[in-house]
Amino acid sequence: MQSSRDNHSTLAERFNKDEARVSWHDQTLWWIRQKRDKAAWSLGEEWEGLRSQASQIKAHTLSNLSGYLEEFEANAIANGAIVHWAADAKEHNEIVHKILQDNKVTQLVKSKSMLTEECHLNPYLETHGIDVVDTDLGERIVQLANEAPSHIVLPCIHWKKEEIGELFHKHLATPAGNADPSFLTNAARIHLRDKFLTRRVAITGVNFAIAETGEFVVCTNEGNADMGAHLSDVHIACMGIEKLIPLRRHLGVFLRLLARSATGQPVTTYSSHFRKPRQGQQLHIVLVDNGRSQQLAKEDFRNSLKCIRCGACFNTCPVYRRSGGHSYHTAVAGPIGSILAPNLDMKQYADLPFASTLCGSCTNVCPVKIDIHDQLYKWRQVLTKEGYSPKTKTVAMKTMAATLSKPGLFSFAGKWARRIMRIAPWLVNNKMNPWYKQRNMPAAPKQSFTEWYKTNRNKDKK
Amino acid sequence: MSSRNEILKRVRAAQPTLIPMPADLTSTAAGDVHKFTEVLQGIGGRVVLMEPDEEVPQKLKELFPSANRVVSSIRSLEAFFLHDHAQLDHHSLEDVDIAVIEAQFGVAENGAVWVTEQDTIIRVLPFIAEHLVVLLDKASFVADMHQAYQRVAYDAYGFGVFIAGPSKTADIEQSLVLGAHGPKSMTILVRS
Ligand code: SF4
């Protein structure tokens, strides 16, 4: 794992050293973005209605989150679950550890949960002698490689099959040189089935929690959450407090959006509704704040709590696609992660809101209509005011802000810039200009759009 | 419990004034087996229409000639029914070739079927088997998820699940592989 002191541009630069890999990463994610488009368009006019509905349900929920949390807790307890509350990551990890100690267990299986990544549960448990096996195939791959997931939905999107073949050869004793996806998946199936059958505790994440019924829903394609939970004596479900929705029937809206936005599937293979523990089983639900109430208090950033973690904003982001998930040095990468992380630590994550072109593509695909690029822009203002923004970008941005605010200066500057680009492109394409990194400036046109428009409009008039 | 009140207090102070809950989205489209079949095939499942005079055991033999262990949560399938389900160690289902269950309805827009613990008796059954077979009546289709949740809005299940196709993964270079941890195939037997 990389040191957390490196910032996004340093880490992105490292990722960009291998150009072929960057193109491959870029194209793979764009392909998933296109699948998302197809799935969304297949619903025709319904799609935009669904997005608005989901956004409004979440807005409503957040405006009564305390009430819904209490309602959820009461119903979950009535269902036979044990509900825990964790103010921060540390308390979350301690609660989980205590449950394991109470049950005298030192081994467990875990399905995908970005919350436990956010809380760094695995390293915490490992230092306490607990063996954690991630059971999502992608997560198992990065776990064996001693890495963190680089994408919230596609944890090992940055890995090539040949590398996975090598990794499995080393850890699962598959034949050297075999990089066939079916073969490797089957090897993982056999390896993980043994874990499902022998571990007594299963941790799962939560996609949605329903206040009305005290149940929660977990969505997977692999079936790993279900294999773990249904074969365990103790099921621990960890969730952020923003996962709540009021009514069970609201799931109709969210499940129609989630998989289509994430991978372009009509729905995930399994949408599992856990309401009561199996007979004889313990069911624990850990509700985690860890900065969420603080984000809720910020009017400008509150909407980020609507996120259903579909990953669509990652797949569409020109910066994410070309810099890789690890360049964000936080559990939830990409555009949404860049809004969430500075809330937890402004200083450490000050670089992230600047890791964006503000093109707005994220906002356009977001199934719950979060104004992602606006929030990134707002974070930049907050961070600049607080004195945390990256130095080189600050100077350039101040110049840009000054130029954009004065139309006269803008056209004057543009005229000179075009001239400079023709005569002395190296003045722009130099190391002092952070925007030039990994980019080629296009040849400068002789005329600006404004000049062109003026000439052509006059032509039309004649 | 220590942090409960503190968290609730903070949330209460942070949340904005109440924004009203939007009215439900509804749909009137009709669900049918054709759309369902098309969608399910697209995600790796298959639909087999049964003739009125066909029996499930014969059909299974025809579709899975080499299956060894076939179990079912359907009482009327005497030969396959898990008579000992109350004492059974669920882990012992590990070598089941085919699990046969009945679903309550199918959803045409996404190829999913709705199943609860009452239908499977043992929760892990539809996940642990090598192949999954689901019985469904021809009349039991809804158009979309709004209609699906209208049907189950107030059901008191302990566990319920929408299942859409075989278990799958594309984690290795986005190559789709059927049979990640659960069934490698899903067959819907539609009875007329
Ligand atoms: S911010 Fe929107 S697009 Fe991005 S992961 Fe969250 S829900 Fe998906």
XYZ file of C-alpha atoms and ligand atoms in Angstrom:
662
model
C 0.000 0.000 0.000
C 1.220 3.457 -0.796
C 2.100 5.960 1.888
C -0.813 8.211 2.689
C 1.395 11.277 2.422
C 1.514 11.144 -1.378
C -1.135 13.306 -2.949
C -3.425 12.578 -5.867
C -1.249 14.070 -8.575
C 1.898 12.233 -7.425
C 0.013 8.939 -7.253
C -1.694 9.579 -10.590
C 1.670 10.312 -12.146
C 2.939 6.958 -10.934
C -0.129 5.201 -12.409
C 0.411 7.071 -15.662
C 3.934 5.726 -16.191
C 2.490 2.665 -17.894
C 0.623 4.239 -20.771
C -0.776 1.029 -22.204
C -2.252 0.117 -18.848
C -3.830 3.521 -18.445
C -5.528 3.227 -21.833
C -6.762 -0.237 -20.962
C -8.113 0.955 -17.575
C -9.719 3.949 -19.225
C -11.390 1.891 -21.942
C -12.642 -0.823 -19.593
C -14.391 1.711 -17.395
C -15.787 3.567 -20.363
C -17.232 0.304 -21.637
C -19.033 -0.119 -18.303
C -20.263 3.444 -18.530
C -21.732 2.596 -21.966
C -23.454 -0.479 -20.568
C -24.976 1.789 -17.939
C -26.266 4.116 -20.670
C -27.911 1.257 -22.536
C -29.595 -0.010 -19.376
C -30.798 3.456 -18.448
C -32.117 4.219 -21.915
C -33.924 0.889 -22.048
C -36.335 2.360 -19.494
C -37.025 5.319 -21.760
C -38.717 8.222 -20.087
C -39.091 6.361 -16.825
C -35.402 6.782 -16.034
C -35.375 10.477 -15.201
C -38.513 10.046 -13.116
C -36.796 7.313 -11.132
C -33.758 9.487 -10.491
C -35.899 12.354 -9.217
C -37.931 10.015 -7.080
C -34.832 8.436 -5.532
C -33.315 11.831 -4.897
C -36.485 13.076 -3.216
C -36.905 9.989 -1.070
C -33.325 10.427 0.138
C -33.818 14.166 0.729
C -36.887 13.385 2.787
C -35.097 10.652 4.721
C -32.148 12.893 5.554
C -34.522 15.567 6.833
C -35.929 13.098 9.363
C -32.943 10.832 9.782
C -33.094 10.805 13.583
C -36.728 9.704 13.488
C -36.052 6.970 10.952
C -33.046 5.709 12.885
C -35.171 5.300 15.995
C -37.940 3.621 14.032
C -35.462 1.262 12.390
C -33.853 0.391 15.704
C -37.185 -0.371 17.398
C -38.307 -2.604 14.523
C -34.982 -4.377 14.222
C -35.017 -5.168 17.941
C -38.596 -6.425 17.663
C -37.380 -8.689 14.828
C -34.790 -10.200 17.136
C -31.683 -8.313 16.005
C -29.166 -6.713 18.351
C -28.504 -3.090 17.410
C -25.210 -1.311 18.141
C -24.273 2.338 17.643
C -20.771 3.508 16.768
C -19.802 7.174 16.818
C -16.639 6.598 14.792
C -14.458 4.009 13.073
C -12.698 3.082 16.280
C -15.899 2.323 18.147
C -17.213 0.353 15.149
C -14.112 -1.833 15.130
C -14.269 -2.362 18.894
C -17.927 -3.376 18.738
C -17.195 -5.966 16.052
C -14.201 -7.277 17.979
C -16.254 -7.555 21.169
C -18.904 -9.638 19.386
C -16.157 -11.975 18.174
C -14.663 -12.242 21.654
C -18.065 -12.922 23.210
C -18.507 -15.768 20.747
C -14.907 -16.977 21.146
C -14.287 -16.741 17.421
C -11.015 -15.907 15.680
C -11.977 -16.501 12.044
C -14.637 -14.957 9.875
C -15.849 -14.377 6.339
C -16.780 -10.936 5.095
C -18.689 -9.825 2.015
C -18.315 -6.441 0.421
C -18.687 -3.495 2.725
C -17.134 -0.153 1.902
C -17.921 0.928 5.443
C -15.557 -1.635 6.911
C -12.929 -0.409 4.425
C -13.562 3.140 5.565
C -13.115 2.024 9.192
C -10.036 -0.102 8.379
C -11.643 -3.053 10.107
C -9.444 -5.720 8.515
C -6.100 -4.377 9.765
C -7.651 -3.700 13.166
C -8.928 -7.259 13.523
C -5.704 -8.719 12.180
C -3.675 -6.977 14.884
C -6.017 -8.680 17.356
C -5.301 -12.075 15.904
C -8.502 -12.434 13.874
C -8.354 -14.072 10.457
C -10.619 -12.175 8.019
C -11.403 -13.619 4.604
C -12.978 -11.302 2.050
C -15.308 -13.402 -0.082
C -16.159 -11.138 -2.981
C -13.837 -12.390 -5.728
C -12.434 -8.957 -6.527
C -11.938 -8.184 -2.866
C -10.265 -11.515 -2.248
C -7.844 -10.774 -5.081
C -6.793 -7.408 -3.651
C -6.695 -8.884 -0.158
C -4.291 -11.635 -1.265
C -2.187 -8.914 -2.885
C -2.247 -6.898 0.335
C -3.948 -3.990 -1.384
C -7.130 -1.998 -0.869
C -9.969 -2.099 -3.440
C -9.485 0.534 -6.147
C -13.191 0.830 -7.009
C -16.301 0.477 -4.804
C -18.078 -1.910 -7.188
C -15.139 -3.385 -9.132
C -12.438 -3.819 -6.473
C -9.704 -5.182 -8.749
C -10.500 -3.318 -11.944
C -6.824 -2.332 -12.114
C -5.604 -5.967 -12.221
C -4.777 -7.896 -15.394
C -5.786 -11.522 -15.638
C -2.183 -12.656 -16.043
C -1.322 -10.967 -12.755
C -4.293 -12.625 -11.068
C -3.111 -15.948 -12.489
C 0.278 -15.392 -10.892
C -1.265 -14.308 -7.608
C -3.448 -17.445 -7.502
C -0.498 -19.594 -8.415
C 1.298 -18.264 -5.372
C -1.603 -18.376 -2.904
C -4.032 -21.005 -4.219
C -1.564 -23.277 -6.007
C -3.155 -22.956 -9.444
C -0.855 -24.005 -12.327
C 1.665 -21.360 -13.342
C 0.755 -19.394 -16.438
C -2.969 -20.143 -16.340
C -4.816 -16.847 -16.701
C -8.193 -18.086 -17.874
C -10.959 -16.145 -16.054
C -13.298 -19.173 -15.775
C -10.554 -21.377 -14.463
C -9.385 -18.802 -11.931
C -12.923 -18.040 -10.796
C -13.531 -21.725 -10.236
C -10.320 -22.016 -8.231
C -11.529 -19.141 -6.047
C -14.932 -20.797 -5.732
C -13.377 -23.949 -4.313
C -11.029 -21.999 -2.041
C -13.811 -19.792 -0.655
C -16.420 -22.518 -0.331
C -14.207 -24.121 2.239
C -14.240 -20.839 4.187
C -18.026 -20.510 3.988
C -18.411 -24.010 5.341
C -16.027 -23.589 8.244
C -16.427 -19.990 9.496
C -18.990 -19.343 12.206
C -19.184 -15.584 11.828
C -20.102 -13.603 8.709
C -19.877 -9.863 8.251
C -21.882 -8.237 5.479
C -22.418 -4.692 4.343
C -25.845 -3.133 3.855
C -27.197 -1.473 0.719
C -30.507 -0.291 2.141
C -32.090 -0.382 5.591
C -35.859 0.005 5.925
C -37.158 2.010 8.866
C -40.697 0.656 8.518
C -39.722 -2.997 8.897
C -36.301 -3.022 10.571
C -34.935 -5.134 7.716
C -31.933 -4.481 5.497
C -31.098 -5.401 1.925
C -27.769 -6.655 0.586
C -27.162 -6.790 -3.170
C -24.557 -9.088 -4.741
C -24.015 -10.934 -7.993
C -21.816 -13.667 -6.605
C -24.048 -14.813 -3.758
C -21.188 -14.491 -1.298
C -23.102 -12.412 1.245
C -25.803 -15.084 1.358
C -23.407 -18.021 1.527
C -21.650 -16.376 4.441
C -24.694 -15.145 6.335
C -26.905 -18.233 5.985
C -24.180 -20.663 7.001
C -23.039 -18.597 9.989
C -24.019 -18.745 13.646
C -23.448 -15.018 13.968
C -24.246 -12.464 11.286
C -22.889 -8.940 11.753
C -24.214 -6.292 9.358
C -22.305 -3.013 9.332
C -23.911 0.107 7.921
C -23.526 3.863 7.775
C -26.521 5.715 9.188
C -27.257 7.220 5.763
C -28.332 3.818 4.363
C -31.867 4.235 5.667
C -34.979 4.590 3.553
C -38.463 4.948 5.022
C -40.575 2.221 3.403
C -40.041 -1.235 1.978
C -41.793 -0.307 -1.246
C -39.211 2.459 -1.804
C -36.847 -0.387 -2.657
C -38.681 -0.638 -5.977
C -37.180 2.713 -6.945
C -33.665 2.054 -5.666
C -33.294 -1.487 -6.968
C -34.372 -0.346 -10.417
C -31.584 2.233 -10.382
C -28.709 0.552 -8.555
C -27.540 -2.255 -10.844
C -28.392 -0.413 -14.043
C -26.209 2.465 -12.880
C -23.444 0.225 -11.557
C -22.869 -2.365 -14.281
C -25.751 -2.032 -16.715
C -27.530 -5.124 -15.378
C -31.315 -4.931 -14.945
C -30.867 -5.926 -11.270
C -28.166 -7.684 -9.251
C -28.458 -11.472 -9.175
C -29.355 -11.420 -5.483
C -31.266 -8.707 -3.612
C -31.465 -10.280 -0.168
C -33.846 -8.940 2.479
C -32.703 -9.817 6.003
C -35.453 -9.170 8.524
C -35.104 -11.740 11.300
C -32.183 -13.904 12.345
C -32.415 -17.542 11.280
C -33.608 -19.760 14.103
C -30.728 -20.111 16.541
C -28.650 -17.430 14.837
C -27.469 -14.100 16.267
C -28.019 -11.035 14.115
C -26.094 -7.877 14.973
C -26.558 -4.556 13.205
C -23.899 -1.892 13.731
C -25.033 1.657 12.919
C -22.065 3.903 12.238
C -21.846 7.697 12.204
C -18.137 8.365 11.551
C -18.552 11.921 10.276
C -21.950 11.499 8.648
C -23.837 13.697 11.129
C -21.162 16.327 10.588
C -21.665 16.141 6.809
C -25.432 16.309 7.347
C -24.995 19.630 9.110
C -23.234 21.155 6.090
C -25.902 22.463 3.778
C -23.568 22.507 0.771
C -22.419 18.906 1.207
C -25.445 17.252 2.816
C -26.600 15.762 -0.483
C -23.505 13.595 -0.691
C -25.199 11.392 1.929
C -27.762 10.350 -0.684
C -25.113 8.189 -2.370
C -26.078 4.551 -2.988
C -22.498 3.562 -3.946
C -23.237 2.498 -7.498
C -19.875 3.627 -8.863
C -21.330 5.280 -11.978
C -19.540 8.533 -11.225
C -16.222 6.649 -11.112
C -16.762 4.950 -14.456
C -17.605 8.143 -16.245
C -14.951 10.344 -14.630
C -12.115 11.251 -17.041
C -9.779 11.750 -14.096
C -10.651 8.509 -12.282
C -10.383 6.472 -15.452
C -6.896 7.769 -16.090
C -5.524 8.010 -12.578
C -6.811 4.784 -10.994
C -8.585 4.328 -7.681
C -5.493 4.186 -5.516
C -4.481 7.698 -6.506
C -7.307 8.946 -4.270
C -5.649 7.419 -1.186
C -9.004 6.897 0.552
C -11.452 3.950 0.814
C -14.126 5.506 -1.399
C -12.291 6.945 -4.414
C -13.636 8.819 -7.411
C -15.787 11.926 -7.534
C -18.041 11.045 -4.596
C -15.094 9.959 -2.453
C -13.520 13.330 -3.132
C -16.513 14.980 -1.479
C -16.759 12.563 1.438
C -13.078 12.377 2.398
C -12.372 16.070 3.165
C -15.257 15.970 5.618
C -13.289 13.441 7.662
C -9.925 15.180 7.349
C -9.575 18.435 5.447
C -5.824 18.497 5.571
C -5.138 14.939 4.458
C -7.669 15.007 1.624
C -7.337 18.633 0.517
C -6.009 17.474 -2.856
C -9.065 15.401 -3.803
C -11.636 18.055 -4.754
C -8.982 19.342 -7.149
C -8.672 15.921 -8.814
C -11.514 16.733 -11.174
C -12.103 18.595 -14.406
C -15.527 19.715 -13.128
C -16.922 18.488 -16.440
C -20.144 17.479 -14.695
C -20.382 13.992 -16.185
C -20.623 12.526 -12.659
C -23.624 14.689 -11.858
C -25.300 13.605 -15.088
C -25.083 9.893 -14.366
C -25.726 9.912 -10.614
C -28.911 7.896 -9.963
C -29.806 9.952 -6.878
C -28.976 13.262 -8.559
C -26.198 14.410 -6.295
C -24.735 17.698 -7.557
C -21.290 16.118 -7.432
C -19.269 18.573 -9.496
C -20.853 21.568 -7.776
C -19.881 20.123 -4.420
C -16.325 19.541 -5.611
C -16.192 23.164 -6.662
C -17.566 24.249 -3.294
C -14.977 22.155 -1.468
C -12.259 23.922 -3.437
C -13.549 27.235 -2.153
C -13.721 25.989 1.427
C -10.246 24.453 1.241
C -8.715 27.510 -0.380
C -10.251 29.715 2.296
C -8.946 27.447 5.030
C -5.503 27.491 3.448
C -5.389 23.789 2.490
C -5.465 23.886 -1.293
C -2.512 22.509 -3.294
C -0.072 25.372 -4.014
C 0.503 25.158 -7.789
C -3.162 24.765 -8.557
C -4.049 27.688 -6.297
C -2.048 30.199 -8.320
C -3.371 28.924 -11.620
C -6.917 28.866 -10.323
C -6.780 32.348 -8.944
C -5.623 33.544 -12.351
C -8.412 31.609 -14.005
C -11.057 32.927 -11.624
C -9.875 36.492 -12.231
C -9.870 35.966 -16.003
C -13.261 34.330 -16.177
C -14.871 37.058 -14.108
C -13.886 39.773 -16.597
C -15.105 39.217 -20.181
C -12.778 41.877 -21.600
C -9.738 40.338 -19.984
C -10.924 36.863 -21.041
C -10.942 37.669 -24.757
C -7.681 39.602 -24.489
C -6.029 36.717 -22.646
C -7.462 34.235 -25.137
C -6.071 36.136 -28.094
C -2.626 36.153 -26.555
C -2.860 32.531 -25.484
C -3.661 31.384 -29.009
C -0.750 33.403 -30.303
C 1.575 31.949 -27.683
C 0.404 28.397 -28.419
C 1.334 28.835 -32.077
C 4.642 30.582 -31.502
C 5.869 29.098 -28.236
C 3.784 26.099 -27.070
C 6.450 25.173 -24.520
C 5.387 28.203 -22.493
C 2.132 26.350 -21.759
C 3.339 22.760 -21.995
C 5.783 23.038 -19.174
C 6.170 21.501 -15.755
C 4.909 24.629 -14.020
C 1.473 24.050 -15.450
C -0.184 21.161 -13.605
C -2.932 20.878 -16.207
C -0.452 19.897 -18.845
C 0.575 16.682 -17.093
C -0.402 13.652 -19.203
C -2.080 15.915 -21.699
C -1.149 17.258 -25.107
C -2.340 20.715 -25.939
C -4.227 20.740 -29.241
C -2.993 23.067 -31.958
C -4.393 26.523 -31.287
C -6.991 27.799 -33.735
C -6.364 31.163 -35.350
C -9.748 32.451 -34.289
C -11.627 32.180 -31.008
C -15.255 31.074 -30.995
C -16.326 34.651 -30.218
C -14.339 35.999 -33.160
C -15.684 33.275 -35.422
C -19.229 33.954 -34.295
C -18.874 37.682 -34.940
C -17.524 37.198 -38.471
C -20.072 34.562 -39.393
C -23.010 36.378 -37.916
C -22.048 39.414 -39.906
C -21.778 37.234 -43.015
C -25.306 35.924 -42.421
C -26.653 39.409 -42.089
C -25.248 40.466 -45.409
C -25.493 1.504 23.466
C -23.063 4.146 24.709
C -23.007 6.312 21.619
C -26.657 5.964 20.663
C -28.013 9.089 22.284
C -25.036 11.178 21.286
C -25.407 10.181 17.606
C -29.141 10.789 17.607
C -28.609 14.168 19.223
C -26.063 15.161 16.598
C -28.264 13.952 13.749
C -31.272 15.782 15.135
C -29.279 19.002 15.314
C -27.844 18.542 11.821
C -30.897 17.540 9.785
C -32.722 20.271 7.859
C -36.403 21.098 8.284
C -38.664 18.329 7.104
C -38.868 17.799 3.348
C -42.061 15.945 2.392
C -41.994 12.335 1.204
C -42.817 12.142 -2.519
C -45.932 10.282 -3.660
C -45.262 6.721 -4.869
C -44.433 5.948 -8.465
C -46.931 3.503 -9.870
C -47.167 1.555 -13.072
C -49.981 -0.122 -14.898
C -47.978 -2.142 -17.408
C -48.786 -5.843 -17.543
C -46.093 -8.402 -16.777
C -45.789 -11.382 -19.031
C -43.672 -14.471 -19.423
C -42.260 -13.414 -22.813
C -40.526 -10.282 -21.618
C -39.380 -12.166 -18.507
C -37.903 -14.938 -20.648
C -36.060 -12.526 -22.883
C -34.529 -10.621 -19.957
C -33.592 -13.728 -17.974
C -31.879 -15.263 -21.001
C -29.923 -12.052 -21.385
C -28.499 -12.509 -17.885
C -27.646 -16.181 -18.163
C -30.821 -17.917 -16.986
C -33.304 -20.025 -18.937
C -37.049 -20.501 -19.020
C -38.631 -23.854 -19.831
C -42.360 -23.932 -20.513
C -43.951 -27.134 -19.270
C -46.775 -28.862 -21.065
C -49.894 -29.399 -18.934
C -49.303 -33.158 -18.813
C -45.604 -32.989 -17.940
C -44.338 -33.867 -14.456
C -41.480 -32.109 -12.682
C -39.386 -35.231 -11.872
C -39.402 -36.336 -15.512
C -38.558 -32.858 -16.672
C -35.612 -32.729 -14.262
C -34.288 -36.035 -15.550
C -34.515 -34.733 -19.055
C -32.766 -31.428 -18.264
C -30.134 -32.778 -15.846
C -29.477 -36.406 -16.824
C -26.345 -36.779 -14.700
C -27.479 -35.114 -11.480
C -26.887 -37.101 -8.319
C -28.343 -35.270 -5.369
C -31.618 -33.460 -6.024
C -33.425 -31.851 -3.097
C -36.517 -29.721 -2.833
C -38.463 -27.566 -0.427
C -41.708 -28.448 -2.206
C -43.737 -30.988 -0.229
C -45.545 -32.385 -3.229
C -42.218 -33.451 -4.732
C -42.140 -36.411 -2.332
C -38.957 -37.985 -3.650
C -36.875 -34.824 -3.335
C -38.494 -33.124 -0.363
C -36.196 -32.397 2.589
C -38.188 -34.433 5.097
C -35.494 -34.047 7.725
C -35.188 -30.271 7.344
C -35.790 -29.569 11.041
C -32.714 -31.544 12.166
C -30.593 -31.034 9.094
C -27.200 -29.363 9.355
C -27.455 -26.812 6.563
C -23.778 -27.255 5.713
C -24.584 -30.782 4.601
C -26.368 -29.388 1.543
C -22.940 -28.616 0.194
C -22.999 -31.439 -2.355
C -26.495 -30.800 -3.701
C -26.541 -30.858 -7.483
C -30.000 -29.440 -7.954
C -32.220 -27.504 -5.595
C -35.861 -27.241 -6.632
C -37.895 -24.465 -5.078
C -41.096 -22.614 -5.825
C -41.195 -18.844 -6.306
C -44.115 -16.538 -5.576
C -43.857 -14.480 -8.748
C -41.495 -13.270 -11.446
C -40.627 -9.706 -12.471
C -40.677 -9.165 -16.238
C -38.429 -6.096 -16.356
C -35.415 -7.768 -14.758
C -35.883 -11.537 -14.803
C -35.997 -11.818 -11.017
C -38.163 -14.177 -8.973
C -39.290 -13.490 -5.410
C -38.665 -16.201 -2.855
C -38.966 -16.156 0.926
C -37.858 -18.423 3.716
C -41.284 -20.054 3.621
C -40.577 -21.146 0.064
C -37.065 -22.461 0.623
C -37.514 -23.740 4.222
C -33.735 -23.554 4.516
C -32.317 -20.145 3.696
C -29.082 -21.292 2.133
C -30.755 -23.823 -0.190
C -31.017 -21.670 -3.356
C -27.440 -20.446 -2.893
C -25.507 -23.578 -2.016
C -26.714 -25.892 -4.803
C -24.785 -26.379 -8.038
C -27.911 -25.705 -10.115
C -31.151 -23.982 -9.197
C -34.577 -24.902 -10.547
C -37.536 -22.656 -9.774
C -41.191 -23.493 -10.350
C -43.460 -20.656 -11.314
C -47.064 -20.413 -12.512
C -47.678 -18.834 -15.863
C -50.028 -16.293 -14.336
C -47.487 -15.148 -11.732
C -45.700 -12.290 -13.448
C -45.637 -8.604 -12.619
C -44.231 -5.939 -14.925
C -41.731 -4.190 -12.696
C -40.333 -3.675 -9.223
C -43.022 -1.185 -8.186
C -45.654 -3.850 -8.730
C -43.413 -6.414 -7.077
C -43.209 -4.387 -3.878
C -46.929 -3.702 -3.955
C -47.336 -7.452 -3.646
C -44.911 -7.930 -0.798
C -45.209 -4.559 0.940
C -46.613 -5.984 4.161
C -45.379 -9.568 4.157
C -43.909 -10.725 7.438
C -41.057 -12.857 6.093
C -37.880 -13.457 8.090
C -35.786 -13.589 4.937
C -36.748 -12.843 1.353
C -34.763 -12.544 -1.840
C -35.080 -11.575 -5.470
C -33.020 -13.999 -7.536
C -32.189 -13.066 -11.137
C -30.159 -15.717 -12.888
C -27.184 -17.832 -11.851
C -24.545 -16.550 -9.449
C -21.911 -14.685 -11.421
C -18.848 -12.489 -11.412
C -16.907 -10.379 -13.867
C -14.159 -9.425 -11.459
C -11.384 -10.861 -13.620
C -10.927 -8.381 -16.457
C -14.675 -7.999 -16.859
C -15.022 -11.501 -18.330
C -18.392 -12.840 -17.299
C -18.205 -16.175 -15.457
C -21.349 -17.991 -14.321
C -21.190 -19.802 -10.997
C -19.189 -17.580 -8.661
C -20.170 -18.966 -5.253
C -23.726 -20.053 -5.872
C -25.538 -21.948 -8.641
C -23.910 -22.206 -12.041
C -27.284 -22.222 -13.745
C -30.860 -21.149 -13.071
C -33.821 -22.764 -14.797
C -37.381 -21.553 -14.428
C -40.028 -24.181 -15.045
C -43.191 -22.339 -16.000
C -46.385 -24.306 -15.443
C -49.387 -23.393 -17.517
S -22.376 9.671 -6.040
Fe -24.066 8.983 -7.319
S -23.027 8.084 -9.105
Fe -21.445 8.264 -7.509
S -21.466 6.275 -6.452
Fe -22.867 7.634 -5.335
S -24.883 7.209 -6.198
Fe -23.386 6.405 -7.648
